[in-house]
Amino acid sequence: MDALGVRPAGLDIDGDLEAFSDLDLDDIAVSAASLCRAPIALVSILDGDHLWFPARFGTDQVYGALASSGCAAVLAHGVSVVIPDMMMDPETQKNALVCGEPGLRFYAGYPLATAENKIFGTLCVMDLKTRPHGLSQQESEGLAALARQAMRLMGLRGEAITQERRLTAQHLRRERVALQAQQADLERRQAREKYALQQAAVAAGGVGIYEYDLVSGNITVSPEVCRIIGIPVTEVVTALQWTMRVHEDDRERIPLVSQLMDGSAPLKLEYRVIRASDRKERWILQQGMLDRDWAGRPIRLIGTIQDITPEKNATSRLMTLLAVGDALRMATTRRQALTEACQLLGGRLDVQRVGFAAVAVRDALFTIDLGWCSPDVSPISGNLQFGVFRRTSDFLRSGAVLVVDDISSPPWMQEEQNACRALQMEAQIVVPKMDHDELTGCLFVHSATPRDWTLDETSFIRTAADRIFTALDEWDAEVRQEIVNHEILHRLKNTLSIVQSLAHQGFRNVDDQGPLTTFTSRLVALSAAHDLLMRRNWQSTDLASLVGGVLTPLGVESRVEISGPFLKLGPDTATSFSMVLHELATNAMKYGALSVPDGKVFLSWTITGTGESAVMSLIWREAGGPPVTPPERTGFGVRLLKAGLGRHGKTELHYAPTGLWADLTAPTLSLATF
């Protein structure tokens, strides 16, 4: 046998081992030993190639080998077996417990079977002495009875255990079902919380969720959708209810069901809605995707809508500001600049009047300069007294922007209500124009109905006003500069006239008046250059304009063929160029091609290279005049021509038989700078 308490591997019996573990079985083992007057009694159960002793008397052995045991024959044949002398039995004599300690000799066993008559163990008794006569009739019947009792006990025990296990299994199943129900409830609760969190998240982002059933026409919407279109919170709206909220000018953008079914409808579109709650116009971005059935037919449109009015307004305001900037920059007059800018603001803000008023604080007057108004209100012009708009004028003189949503609301506006309503104005924003902390003008925006001005609108109007004020300052500065320039030009011409008069006085008694004429014509050429520069604030002029200014007073512009690209000239270069061109022209009129009727002059210039390395090349060619010979002496005119454009330029004179050739070259950068 194996060591005590060690259970062999490979247990191979039917039923539950707990069915063989019962205190009553121990009593049966005791009863069997007493009945048969045997020192050892066992209840043995087949366990693979071993025997397990759940009940025993007279031994502590728990397991034993099946081979060479008396129980092997009982289990093999299913009948009771009696072995008077185990040493004499060919099978059992090999058993170690027979041929060795404790020296078993006698064995009597009765089979244990299930209700299906399947043998699974034995009830046996053993003796250390041989028993030639075996068991008596009474002992044999008693052992059989005890065996049957053991089988009944184990059957009852098995049924009890099975029932207990069944009840336990049912209890476990109930607990498992309850746990699954709790888990399902938890998952549903978590799903609801997650959905609520998602709804809160999309609502925080201004996004609503919808599901459009293309069959029923019903639209399941989230609370945020209801908020966006301004209806009471509901779960379902009809397609007709949705369409009625769409701006009438945008309803044609909403796709038909047939378009959604055939896939031709856009799934992303922008349109306007009129909120049912406050009748305000809002821009909507709608996006979606089609859900299809097993056959691929669209059955639902699932998607989101988002209120993009702030983004639309921001984009529109930016575009308007750009348009205002373009209008101010491209306008040719101050009136045009102001009128177009105010019209752009009025159209963007959907107000009735936008204009600019000059302010004379000393005279306490608003003078309406220029502006724009819609056809449904009357334009305003002329002067408005501070006294009529005393509170407004006091407020603007502080430099703050005046924002009035409703002239009936602020108590301090009561004394001006009649004057405002006479101008058809119920709400207004006025931006003051301050120069050195003094109010000099204001931009006003009037609404014929009360208006809840938003912070974005106020900021937009202030930004636009700053641009308009800057443009007006530039126009006013140009006007002032033009006045100054005309005054300077007038005084310069007076000075040149005085110089010319002094020259005539000095040369009055000189017989040869040629030098005087030459001097006078040079003064005229210099005056022409100054005139051109004065018109451009002494900044610059261009070569083509300068050529015209020099040749026109001489009356030869039609006989000079001119060609060349735009070339900018600085103030000093323009003065030098005018003298050179005047000298070439007057020389041609006296001695060259312009001295005869058929003579002509070809004047052209080109630019080669780019950037700082660009160079101008000017060519003066005379043709059709008398033969030309080099002068015998160098006069002032020749020296002037050779000096050309100063140290930055180069001049070459060629006295060709066909006429004078003059070539001038200079860097374009120096021509434009000096």
XYZ file of C-alpha atoms in Angstrom:
674
model
C 0.000 0.000 0.000
C 0.915 3.664 -0.462
C 1.916 5.800 2.424
C -0.849 6.829 4.783
C -2.811 9.926 3.831
C -1.431 10.131 0.277
C -4.147 10.089 -2.362
C -3.073 8.469 -5.639
C -3.463 10.388 -8.918
C -6.028 9.501 -11.576
C -9.168 9.164 -9.498
C -11.663 7.537 -11.843
C -14.971 6.889 -10.123
C -18.505 8.030 -10.738
C -20.294 10.291 -8.321
C -18.974 12.701 -5.791
C -16.336 11.601 -3.297
C -18.236 13.413 -0.577
C -20.928 10.748 -0.977
C -18.450 8.143 0.382
C -17.487 10.314 3.334
C -20.039 9.645 6.029
C -19.707 8.784 9.716
C -22.402 6.114 9.313
C -20.026 4.220 7.012
C -17.597 3.929 9.882
C -20.395 2.369 11.922
C -21.037 -0.116 9.108
C -17.311 -1.035 9.106
C -17.470 -1.576 12.884
C -20.674 -3.604 12.533
C -19.134 -5.781 9.802
C -16.047 -6.494 11.937
C -18.213 -7.351 14.934
C -20.600 -9.465 12.913
C -17.861 -11.534 11.319
C -15.585 -11.524 14.380
C -12.819 -10.065 12.224
C -10.090 -7.651 13.383
C -10.225 -5.605 10.165
C -13.194 -4.264 8.155
C -13.088 -1.820 5.237
C -15.388 0.024 2.911
C -13.226 0.297 -0.241
C -13.902 2.426 -3.319
C -12.268 1.858 -6.706
C -9.979 4.731 -7.627
C -8.171 3.853 -10.827
C -5.678 1.084 -10.015
C -5.981 1.786 -6.296
C -8.534 1.378 -3.576
C -9.638 4.182 -1.289
C -10.942 3.346 2.185
C -13.452 6.007 3.254
C -14.532 3.837 6.232
C -12.245 1.407 8.081
C -11.898 -0.544 11.294
C -8.744 -2.071 12.681
C -6.335 -0.172 10.347
C -5.178 3.322 9.585
C -4.538 2.646 5.933
C -6.331 5.097 3.634
C -5.253 3.708 0.253
C -4.242 0.293 -1.039
C -3.201 -1.284 -4.309
C -5.907 -3.002 -6.320
C -3.591 -5.647 -7.761
C -3.203 -8.869 -5.735
C -5.971 -7.714 -3.384
C -9.042 -9.728 -2.453
C -11.238 -6.840 -3.635
C -9.921 -7.232 -7.192
C -11.918 -10.453 -7.704
C -15.077 -8.888 -6.241
C -14.777 -5.861 -8.523
C -13.908 -7.999 -11.514
C -16.832 -10.452 -11.194
C -19.389 -8.402 -9.266
C -20.071 -11.159 -6.732
C -19.147 -11.812 -3.147
C -15.764 -13.482 -2.649
C -14.423 -15.498 0.319
C -10.726 -16.480 0.484
C -10.073 -18.831 3.440
C -6.285 -18.600 3.114
C -4.823 -15.767 1.122
C -1.423 -17.409 1.137
C -2.877 -20.262 -0.812
C -4.646 -18.081 -3.398
C -2.522 -17.525 -6.506
C -3.644 -13.862 -6.791
C -3.484 -12.644 -3.209
C -0.353 -14.534 -2.119
C 1.698 -11.907 -3.956
C 0.197 -9.120 -1.874
C 2.800 -7.485 0.358
C 0.332 -7.338 3.247
C -0.121 -11.084 2.957
C 3.426 -12.246 2.525
C 4.712 -9.532 4.795
C 3.431 -7.531 7.761
C 0.790 -7.738 9.107
C 0.362 -11.150 7.471
C -3.256 -11.162 6.305
C -4.799 -14.576 5.807
C -8.557 -14.479 5.536
C -10.652 -12.257 3.216
C -14.427 -11.965 2.660
C -15.903 -9.215 0.511
C -19.265 -8.116 -0.838
C -19.642 -5.849 -3.925
C -21.049 -2.265 -3.752
C -23.011 -1.229 -6.828
C -24.935 1.831 -8.063
C -28.636 1.832 -8.924
C -27.536 1.081 -12.478
C -25.714 -2.013 -11.130
C -22.302 -0.577 -11.751
C -19.722 -1.941 -9.287
C -17.692 0.794 -7.656
C -16.383 -0.762 -4.412
C -16.623 -3.403 -1.711
C -17.467 -3.999 1.925
C -14.913 -6.511 3.208
C -13.557 -8.071 6.398
C -10.064 -9.562 6.921
C -8.422 -11.767 9.539
C -4.861 -12.602 10.417
C -5.879 -16.239 10.754
C -7.076 -18.617 8.116
C -10.681 -19.680 8.168
C -11.046 -22.930 6.343
C -14.836 -22.842 6.654
C -15.157 -19.191 5.592
C -18.203 -17.298 6.912
C -21.271 -18.780 8.444
C -24.620 -18.400 6.762
C -25.596 -15.737 9.270
C -22.312 -13.829 8.833
C -22.594 -13.999 5.054
C -26.177 -12.706 5.038
C -25.324 -10.032 7.596
C -22.335 -8.825 5.540
C -24.585 -8.678 2.456
C -27.144 -6.677 4.441
C -24.498 -4.276 5.680
C -23.243 -3.873 2.112
C -26.747 -3.008 0.959
C -27.083 -0.585 3.844
C -23.755 1.039 2.867
C -24.997 1.436 -0.717
C -28.239 3.012 0.509
C -26.333 5.374 2.780
C -24.038 6.400 -0.009
C -26.995 6.777 -2.402
C -28.861 8.947 0.077
C -25.697 10.857 0.784
C -25.138 11.335 -2.959
C -28.685 12.527 -3.488
C -28.387 14.905 -0.574
C -25.126 16.248 -1.909
C -26.583 16.518 -5.420
C -29.589 18.392 -4.055
C -27.331 20.589 -1.971
C -25.155 21.249 -4.976
C -28.234 21.939 -7.055
C -29.499 24.389 -4.482
C -26.047 25.927 -4.257
C -25.891 26.130 -8.043
C -29.322 27.756 -8.103
C -28.210 30.172 -5.429
C -25.062 30.909 -7.378
C -27.083 31.355 -10.547
C -29.440 33.718 -8.727
C -26.477 35.617 -7.355
C -24.903 35.657 -10.808
C -28.145 36.862 -12.380
C -28.480 39.485 -9.651
C -24.872 40.514 -10.206
C -25.431 40.651 -13.959
C -28.561 42.712 -13.367
C -26.575 45.045 -11.113
C -23.815 45.220 -13.704
C -26.341 45.884 -16.471
C -27.974 48.565 -14.335
C -24.568 50.062 -13.619
C -23.699 49.999 -17.317
C -27.034 51.621 -18.171
C -26.446 54.245 -15.502
C -22.915 54.822 -16.778
C -24.213 54.962 -20.346
C -26.806 57.557 -19.299
C -24.161 59.521 -17.436
C -21.796 59.247 -20.411
C -24.558 60.336 -22.772
C -25.438 63.215 -20.447
C -21.744 64.144 -20.286
C -21.496 63.988 -24.067
C -24.612 66.102 -24.364
C -23.151 68.596 -21.894
C -19.841 68.604 -23.773
C -21.406 69.188 -27.179
C -23.772 71.730 -25.641
C -20.799 73.561 -24.133
C -19.278 73.658 -27.611
C -22.544 74.875 -29.114
C -23.109 71.584 -30.971
C -26.478 69.826 -31.237
C -27.114 66.244 -32.341
C -29.964 65.144 -34.600
C -31.252 61.934 -36.222
C -33.509 62.386 -39.249
C -35.694 59.337 -40.002
C -36.128 59.471 -43.776
C -39.133 57.136 -43.643
C -41.270 58.837 -40.990
C -39.914 62.340 -41.504
C -39.367 62.760 -37.753
C -36.170 64.301 -36.435
C -34.896 63.263 -33.014
C -32.976 66.189 -31.547
C -30.826 66.912 -28.519
C -31.681 69.786 -26.139
C -28.887 71.873 -27.689
C -30.612 71.706 -31.093
C -33.743 73.144 -29.506
C -31.716 75.916 -27.904
C -30.023 76.796 -31.193
C -33.253 77.139 -33.173
C -35.103 78.691 -30.247
C -37.872 76.167 -29.563
C -38.944 74.505 -26.278
C -36.897 71.426 -25.421
C -38.419 68.351 -27.047
C -37.207 65.004 -28.291
C -38.792 64.965 -31.755
C -39.616 67.622 -34.355
C -41.038 67.110 -37.825
C -39.234 67.968 -41.034
C -41.859 70.660 -41.686
C -41.267 72.264 -38.276
C -37.533 72.287 -38.997
C -37.973 73.827 -42.457
C -40.219 76.579 -41.065
C -37.352 77.764 -38.879
C -35.045 78.141 -41.908
C -34.685 81.639 -43.369
C -36.953 81.919 -46.408
C -34.027 82.954 -48.619
C -32.104 79.796 -47.634
C -34.862 77.173 -47.784
C -33.833 76.111 -51.268
C -30.513 74.969 -49.760
C -32.250 72.336 -47.605
C -32.059 69.014 -49.509
C -35.176 67.028 -50.336
C -35.678 63.470 -49.113
C -35.365 62.241 -52.697
C -31.949 63.909 -52.948
C -30.847 62.249 -49.723
C -32.090 58.892 -51.006
C -30.231 59.103 -54.326
C -27.055 60.500 -52.741
C -27.073 63.829 -54.605
C -27.676 65.983 -51.515
C -24.784 67.754 -49.819
C -24.171 66.447 -46.298
C -22.479 69.651 -45.139
C -24.172 72.996 -45.607
C -24.568 76.414 -44.040
C -27.827 78.329 -43.812
C -29.691 80.803 -41.646
C -32.528 80.140 -39.223
C -34.923 82.533 -37.530
C -35.126 81.603 -33.855
C -38.694 81.040 -32.702
C -38.011 82.475 -29.243
C -36.626 85.911 -30.142
C -36.926 86.101 -33.971
C -33.175 86.607 -34.252
C -31.254 85.424 -37.284
C -28.581 82.786 -36.651
C -26.166 80.986 -38.991
C -26.154 77.182 -38.787
C -23.500 74.675 -39.870
C -25.159 71.305 -40.489
C -23.102 68.148 -41.026
C -24.269 64.566 -41.298
C -23.801 61.040 -42.558
C -26.304 58.590 -44.022
C -27.166 55.351 -42.205
C -28.198 52.569 -44.602
C -30.155 49.320 -44.262
C -28.945 45.845 -45.236
C -29.762 46.564 -48.901
C -27.730 49.796 -48.903
C -30.759 52.109 -48.944
C -30.468 55.315 -46.842
C -32.831 55.182 -43.871
C -31.462 57.835 -41.508
C -29.417 61.028 -41.614
C -27.375 61.383 -38.439
C -25.315 64.439 -37.697
C -24.734 67.671 -35.834
C -25.674 71.316 -36.097
C -23.645 74.183 -34.722
C -24.381 77.867 -34.298
C -21.623 79.579 -36.307
C -23.106 83.067 -36.123
C -20.121 84.474 -34.140
C -17.669 83.082 -36.699
C -19.792 84.373 -39.585
C -20.077 87.791 -37.970
C -16.332 87.903 -37.272
C -15.566 86.995 -40.880
C -18.103 89.491 -42.180
C -16.729 92.232 -39.926
C -13.198 91.498 -41.081
C -14.255 91.601 -44.732
C -16.093 94.864 -44.104
C -13.037 96.388 -42.417
C -10.925 95.338 -45.399
C -13.500 96.850 -47.761
C -13.548 100.054 -45.697
C -9.750 100.198 -45.899
C -9.862 99.681 -49.668
C -12.545 102.357 -50.071
C -10.543 104.848 -48.028
C -7.368 104.040 -49.916
C -8.823 104.010 -53.432
C -11.078 107.060 -53.094
C -10.062 110.100 -55.105
C -11.888 112.622 -52.922
C -12.599 113.049 -49.257
C -16.351 112.973 -49.916
C -16.094 109.682 -51.798
C -13.936 108.099 -49.078
C -16.318 109.032 -46.265
C -19.523 108.189 -48.146
C -18.361 104.723 -49.249
C -16.952 103.852 -45.819
C -20.189 104.850 -44.039
C -22.284 102.922 -46.560
C -20.236 99.768 -45.965
C -20.692 100.118 -42.194
C -24.430 100.713 -42.513
C -24.935 97.655 -44.711
C -22.905 95.415 -42.420
C -24.608 96.554 -39.208
C -28.127 96.722 -40.698
C -28.687 100.205 -39.282
C -30.415 103.252 -40.732
C -27.743 105.949 -40.597
C -23.934 106.254 -40.400
C -22.108 109.549 -40.674
C -19.369 111.866 -39.507
C -19.798 115.189 -37.777
C -17.108 117.786 -37.257
C -17.160 119.329 -33.790
C -16.362 122.934 -32.928
C -16.185 123.004 -29.153
C -15.784 126.793 -28.983
C -18.887 127.315 -31.110
C -20.713 124.417 -29.382
C -21.697 122.937 -32.734
C -21.916 119.544 -34.408
C -21.527 120.056 -38.145
C -22.775 117.069 -40.132
C -20.051 116.517 -42.694
C -20.944 113.527 -44.842
C -22.518 110.129 -44.372
C -25.022 107.533 -45.477
C -28.602 106.665 -44.601
C -31.057 103.982 -45.653
C -34.060 104.885 -47.826
C -36.501 104.534 -44.909
C -35.026 107.447 -42.895
C -34.307 111.070 -43.767
C -30.725 112.294 -44.205
C -29.450 114.895 -41.796
C -27.149 117.823 -42.554
C -26.143 121.193 -41.258
C -25.408 122.194 -37.688
C -26.667 120.721 -34.426
C -26.362 122.755 -31.241
C -24.617 121.396 -28.146
C -27.533 122.716 -26.152
C -29.971 120.345 -27.838
C -27.669 117.379 -27.201
C -26.092 118.659 -23.986
C -25.673 115.277 -22.263
C -24.299 113.644 -25.410
C -21.780 116.433 -26.032
C -20.599 116.351 -22.402
C -20.172 112.589 -22.583
C -18.212 112.692 -25.867
C -15.893 115.419 -24.609
C -14.605 112.913 -22.049
C -13.296 110.765 -24.913
C -15.546 107.786 -24.117
C -17.673 105.932 -26.674
C -21.402 106.557 -26.250
C -23.511 103.372 -26.471
C -27.301 103.691 -26.100
C -29.506 100.621 -26.633
C -32.765 102.490 -26.141
C -33.081 106.256 -25.709
C -36.036 105.617 -23.377
C -33.961 103.657 -20.873
C -31.180 105.927 -19.509
C -32.765 108.627 -17.306
C -30.168 111.158 -18.437
C -31.331 110.768 -22.061
C -34.862 112.002 -21.323
C -34.101 115.626 -22.165
C -32.736 114.554 -25.581
C -35.465 112.038 -26.486
C -37.518 114.445 -28.571
C -34.482 115.632 -30.521
C -33.383 112.031 -31.137
C -36.813 110.934 -32.298
C -36.946 113.907 -34.620
C -33.901 112.348 -36.300
C -35.695 108.935 -36.376
C -33.133 107.548 -33.949
C -33.991 105.149 -31.091
C -30.521 103.651 -30.465
C -27.042 104.881 -31.260
C -23.299 104.459 -30.932
C -21.112 107.552 -31.184
C -17.296 107.327 -31.320
C -15.490 110.596 -30.504
C -12.503 111.843 -32.504
C -10.003 113.374 -30.120
C -7.033 115.547 -31.097
C -4.764 116.516 -28.218
C -7.562 115.723 -25.707
C -10.006 117.974 -27.555
C -13.165 116.718 -29.258
C -12.889 117.552 -32.973
C -15.383 115.165 -34.541
C -17.399 111.971 -34.109
C -18.620 108.983 -36.075
C -22.286 108.227 -35.355
C -24.308 105.062 -36.001
C -28.107 105.382 -35.676
C -30.768 102.677 -35.430
C -34.442 103.531 -35.978
C -35.461 100.834 -33.466
C -34.086 99.920 -30.012
C -30.995 97.794 -30.432
C -29.130 95.476 -28.069
C -25.623 96.442 -29.159
C -23.194 93.565 -28.646
C -19.617 93.922 -27.488
C -18.439 92.653 -30.894
C -20.492 95.303 -32.707
C -19.168 98.052 -30.468
C -15.583 96.889 -30.970
C -16.147 96.651 -34.720
C -17.517 100.211 -34.910
C -14.589 101.562 -32.860
C -12.071 99.832 -35.136
C -13.792 101.139 -38.253
C -13.949 104.615 -36.736
C -10.199 104.573 -36.068
C -9.556 103.770 -39.735
C -11.938 106.466 -40.924
C -10.427 109.052 -38.565
C -6.914 108.186 -39.784
C -8.018 108.532 -43.417
C -9.719 111.866 -42.708
C -6.581 113.131 -41.004
C -4.571 112.158 -44.073
C -7.040 113.890 -46.400
C -7.028 117.006 -44.233
C -3.230 116.925 -44.036
C -3.006 116.640 -47.825
C -5.365 119.574 -48.226
C -3.309 121.649 -45.807
C -0.085 120.574 -47.517
C -1.515 121.422 -50.917
C -2.397 124.891 -49.680
C 1.132 125.330 -48.323
C 2.658 123.984 -51.551
C 0.619 126.377 -53.682
C 1.693 129.235 -51.491
C 5.364 128.188 -51.754
C 5.072 127.722 -55.524
C 3.403 131.100 -55.850
C 6.191 132.760 -53.877
C 8.868 130.856 -55.838
C 7.374 132.007 -59.127
C 7.249 135.550 -57.786
C 10.935 135.223 -56.841
C 11.855 133.914 -60.299
C 9.843 136.728 -61.863
C 11.778 139.237 -59.767
C 15.067 137.603 -60.883
C 13.871 137.757 -64.485
C 12.943 141.427 -64.096
C 16.312 142.207 -62.562
C 18.023 140.470 -65.500
C 16.004 142.509 -67.999
C 16.849 145.668 -66.097
C 20.564 144.745 -66.019
C 20.730 143.868 -69.757
C 18.416 146.650 -70.963
C 21.199 148.705 -72.582
C 23.085 145.671 -73.990
C 22.830 145.313 -77.758
C 23.108 141.483 -77.788
C 19.957 140.195 -76.031
C 20.812 136.506 -76.774
C 22.346 135.771 -73.349
C 19.284 137.306 -71.682
C 16.952 135.104 -73.699
C 19.012 132.031 -72.824
C 19.004 132.941 -69.145
C 15.262 133.547 -69.166
C 14.512 130.209 -70.832
C 16.669 128.445 -68.261
C 14.642 130.070 -65.510
C 11.482 128.765 -67.183
C 12.903 125.222 -67.334
C 13.886 125.403 -63.688
C 10.395 126.684 -62.831
C 8.821 123.728 -64.706
C 10.849 121.232 -62.669
C 9.890 122.993 -59.445
C 6.239 123.003 -60.488
C 6.252 119.232 -61.009
C 7.999 118.592 -57.714
C 5.686 120.946 -55.857
C 2.655 118.983 -57.036
C 4.157 115.907 -55.405
C 5.184 117.501 -52.134
C 8.815 117.810 -53.226
C 9.165 114.047 -52.997
C 9.753 112.938 -56.582
C 8.528 113.085 -60.169
C 9.023 110.900 -63.228
C 11.089 111.415 -66.377
C 8.185 111.385 -68.850
C 6.360 114.139 -66.930
C 9.561 116.159 -66.677
C 10.218 115.898 -70.448
C 6.719 117.194 -71.160
C 7.129 119.999 -68.639
C 10.372 121.179 -70.283
C 9.428 120.802 -73.987
C 5.886 122.167 -73.861
C 6.818 125.777 -72.987
C 9.311 125.714 -75.885
C 6.599 124.613 -78.320
C 8.603 121.694 -79.775
C 6.935 118.738 -78.009
C 5.309 117.585 -81.282
C 8.684 117.326 -83.043
C 10.333 115.194 -80.391
C 9.498 111.473 -80.519
C 9.582 110.203 -76.919
C 9.670 106.595 -75.641
C 10.731 104.903 -72.426
C 9.464 103.167 -69.269
C 8.424 104.825 -66.025
C 11.495 106.233 -64.272
C 11.322 107.865 -60.863
C 13.428 111.016 -60.286
C 14.413 112.536 -56.952
C 14.214 116.313 -56.329
C 17.885 117.101 -57.122
C 17.970 114.771 -60.137
C 14.761 116.334 -61.519
C 16.318 119.805 -61.325
C 19.506 118.672 -63.094
C 17.542 116.728 -65.723
C 15.347 119.744 -66.494
C 18.404 121.907 -67.160
C 20.049 119.227 -69.368
C 16.875 118.646 -71.395
C 16.316 122.388 -71.743
C 19.875 122.870 -72.992
C 19.547 120.044 -75.545
C 16.217 121.367 -76.791
C 17.275 125.025 -77.089
C 20.542 124.005 -78.775
C 18.558 121.935 -81.311
C 16.241 124.929 -81.893
C 19.198 127.253 -82.563
C 21.687 125.071 -84.396
C 20.345 121.547 -84.778
C 17.425 119.541 -86.086
C 14.731 121.765 -84.598
C 16.115 124.822 -86.384
C 14.691 123.616 -89.739
C 11.099 122.628 -90.568
C 11.821 118.953 -91.426
C 14.158 118.208 -88.542
C 13.183 115.751 -85.761
C 14.572 114.567 -82.435
C 14.336 111.012 -81.061
C 14.454 110.854 -77.287
C 14.360 107.406 -75.636
C 15.546 105.738 -72.472
C 15.848 102.136 -71.294
C 16.589 100.353 -68.017
C 18.898 97.356 -67.861
C 19.468 95.133 -64.840
C 17.348 94.868 -61.700
C 17.429 96.085 -58.122
C 20.407 98.107 -57.007
C 22.359 97.236 -60.174
C 19.732 98.693 -62.560
C 21.083 101.366 -64.945
C 19.258 103.956 -67.061
C 20.513 104.743 -70.568
C 19.072 107.900 -72.275
C 19.657 108.663 -75.948
C 19.085 112.030 -77.679
C 19.289 111.728 -81.497
C 18.806 114.609 -83.909
C 18.010 113.989 -87.578
C 17.102 116.080 -90.619
C 18.903 119.200 -89.469
C 21.915 121.128 -90.870
C 25.382 119.516 -90.705
C 26.839 119.628 -87.206
C 30.415 120.485 -86.339
C 32.069 120.497 -82.930
C 32.091 123.960 -81.293
C 35.357 125.876 -81.391
C 35.010 126.895 -77.779
C 33.282 125.362 -74.750
C 30.472 127.570 -73.479
C 28.269 127.274 -70.431
C 25.740 125.147 -72.310
C 28.325 122.566 -73.318
C 29.737 122.481 -69.805
C 26.214 122.019 -68.461
C 25.596 119.113 -70.830
C 28.884 117.434 -69.969
C 28.186 117.863 -66.281
C 24.986 115.971 -67.028
C 23.461 114.319 -63.952
C 26.333 114.993 -61.606
C 28.779 112.571 -60.067
C 26.380 109.631 -60.294
C 25.952 109.904 -64.079
C 27.947 109.970 -67.280
C 27.365 112.044 -70.453
C 28.825 111.555 -73.938
C 28.329 114.052 -76.810
C 28.865 113.069 -80.483
C 28.797 115.703 -83.196
C 27.790 113.462 -86.065
C 27.243 115.021 -89.541
C 23.557 114.017 -89.378
C 22.975 115.696 -86.020
C 23.972 115.820 -82.373
C 23.953 112.580 -80.405
C 23.892 112.682 -76.600
C 24.122 109.547 -74.422
C 23.433 109.789 -70.676
C 23.768 106.862 -68.240
C 23.214 106.700 -64.472
C 22.134 104.149 -61.817
C 18.354 104.242 -61.366
C 18.766 104.051 -57.567
C 20.724 107.323 -57.468
C 18.246 108.966 -59.868
C 15.334 108.129 -57.586
C 17.131 108.963 -54.342
C 18.797 112.321 -54.966
